[in-house]
Amino acid sequence: RNAGAMEGADADALVINPVCGDSMRIFLRIQDERVASASFLTSGCPAAIGTSSAATELITGRTLVEAVSLTREDYAEAVGGLPNSKLHCSVLASTAIRQAIENWKRKQLEGGAA
Ligand code: FES
């Protein structure tokens, strides 16, 4: 679910797992400090793709504070759990989401004086 790029996204972030080289790009549409919609492009293992997709579902409709507070464990749980050897794959989603929201906040501050 929610695979694909998003045109006109309010925020995005690209994260690369330095160990395996897998990558995730997240796109967010943000309205009233809430995630209105989210999509992703993940090049990686099934666990990374599954948790990326689950993460976009979990954060949609949540406030930015709630979205940032979700953890990789929440995303792993959302796909029914991951074996220990694949737990690191859910880090892509949690890192990308936090980074995209940070990017958005920075953009707001920079544009705040306008
Ligand atoms: Fe790289 Fe899963 S093996 S994210």
PDB file of C-alpha atoms in Angstrom, residues 1-7 9 11-12 24-29 37-43 49 52-53 56:
ATOM      1  CA  ARG A   1       0.000   0.000   0.000  1.00  0.00           C
ATOM      2  CA  ASN A   2       1.038   3.575  -0.754  1.00  0.00           C
ATOM      3  CA  ALA A   3       3.957   2.581  -2.989  1.00  0.00           C
ATOM      4  CA  GLY A   4       5.134   5.246  -5.385  1.00  0.00           C
ATOM      5  CA  ALA A   5       6.347   8.807  -5.536  1.00  0.00           C
ATOM      6  CA  MET A   6       4.056  11.661  -4.532  1.00  0.00           C
ATOM      7  CA  GLU A   7       3.853  14.747  -6.692  1.00  0.00           C
ATOM      8  CA  ALA A   9       4.753  16.374  -1.430  1.00  0.00           C
ATOM      9  CA  ALA A  11       8.157  16.824   2.786  1.00  0.00           C
ATOM     10  CA  ASP A  12      10.370  13.964   1.817  1.00  0.00           C
ATOM     11  CA  MET A  24      13.766   4.252   1.297  1.00  0.00           C
ATOM     12  CA  ARG A  25      12.363   7.563   0.180  1.00  0.00           C
ATOM     13  CA  ILE A  26       9.289   8.780   1.998  1.00  0.00           C
ATOM     14  CA  PHE A  27       6.869  11.446   0.813  1.00  0.00           C
ATOM     15  CA  LEU A  28       4.464  13.263   3.117  1.00  0.00           C
ATOM     16  CA  ARG A  29       1.541  15.572   2.604  1.00  0.00           C
ATOM     17  CA  SER A  37      -1.073  11.173   3.292  1.00  0.00           C
ATOM     18  CA  ALA A  38       2.182   9.313   2.818  1.00  0.00           C
ATOM     19  CA  SER A  39       3.836   7.246   0.124  1.00  0.00           C
ATOM     20  CA  PHE A  40       7.191   5.570  -0.327  1.00  0.00           C
ATOM     21  CA  LEU A  41       9.766   4.229  -2.747  1.00  0.00           C
ATOM     22  CA  THR A  42      11.844   1.473  -1.193  1.00  0.00           C
ATOM     23  CA  SER A  43      14.565  -0.460  -2.904  1.00  0.00           C
ATOM     24  CA  ILE A  49       9.300  -2.842   1.750  1.00  0.00           C
ATOM     25  CA  SER A  52       7.766   0.956   4.711  1.00  0.00           C
ATOM     26  CA  SER A  53       4.246   0.284   3.523  1.00  0.00           C
ATOM     27  CA  THR A  56       2.798   4.933   5.689  1.00  0.00           C
TER      28      THR A  56
END
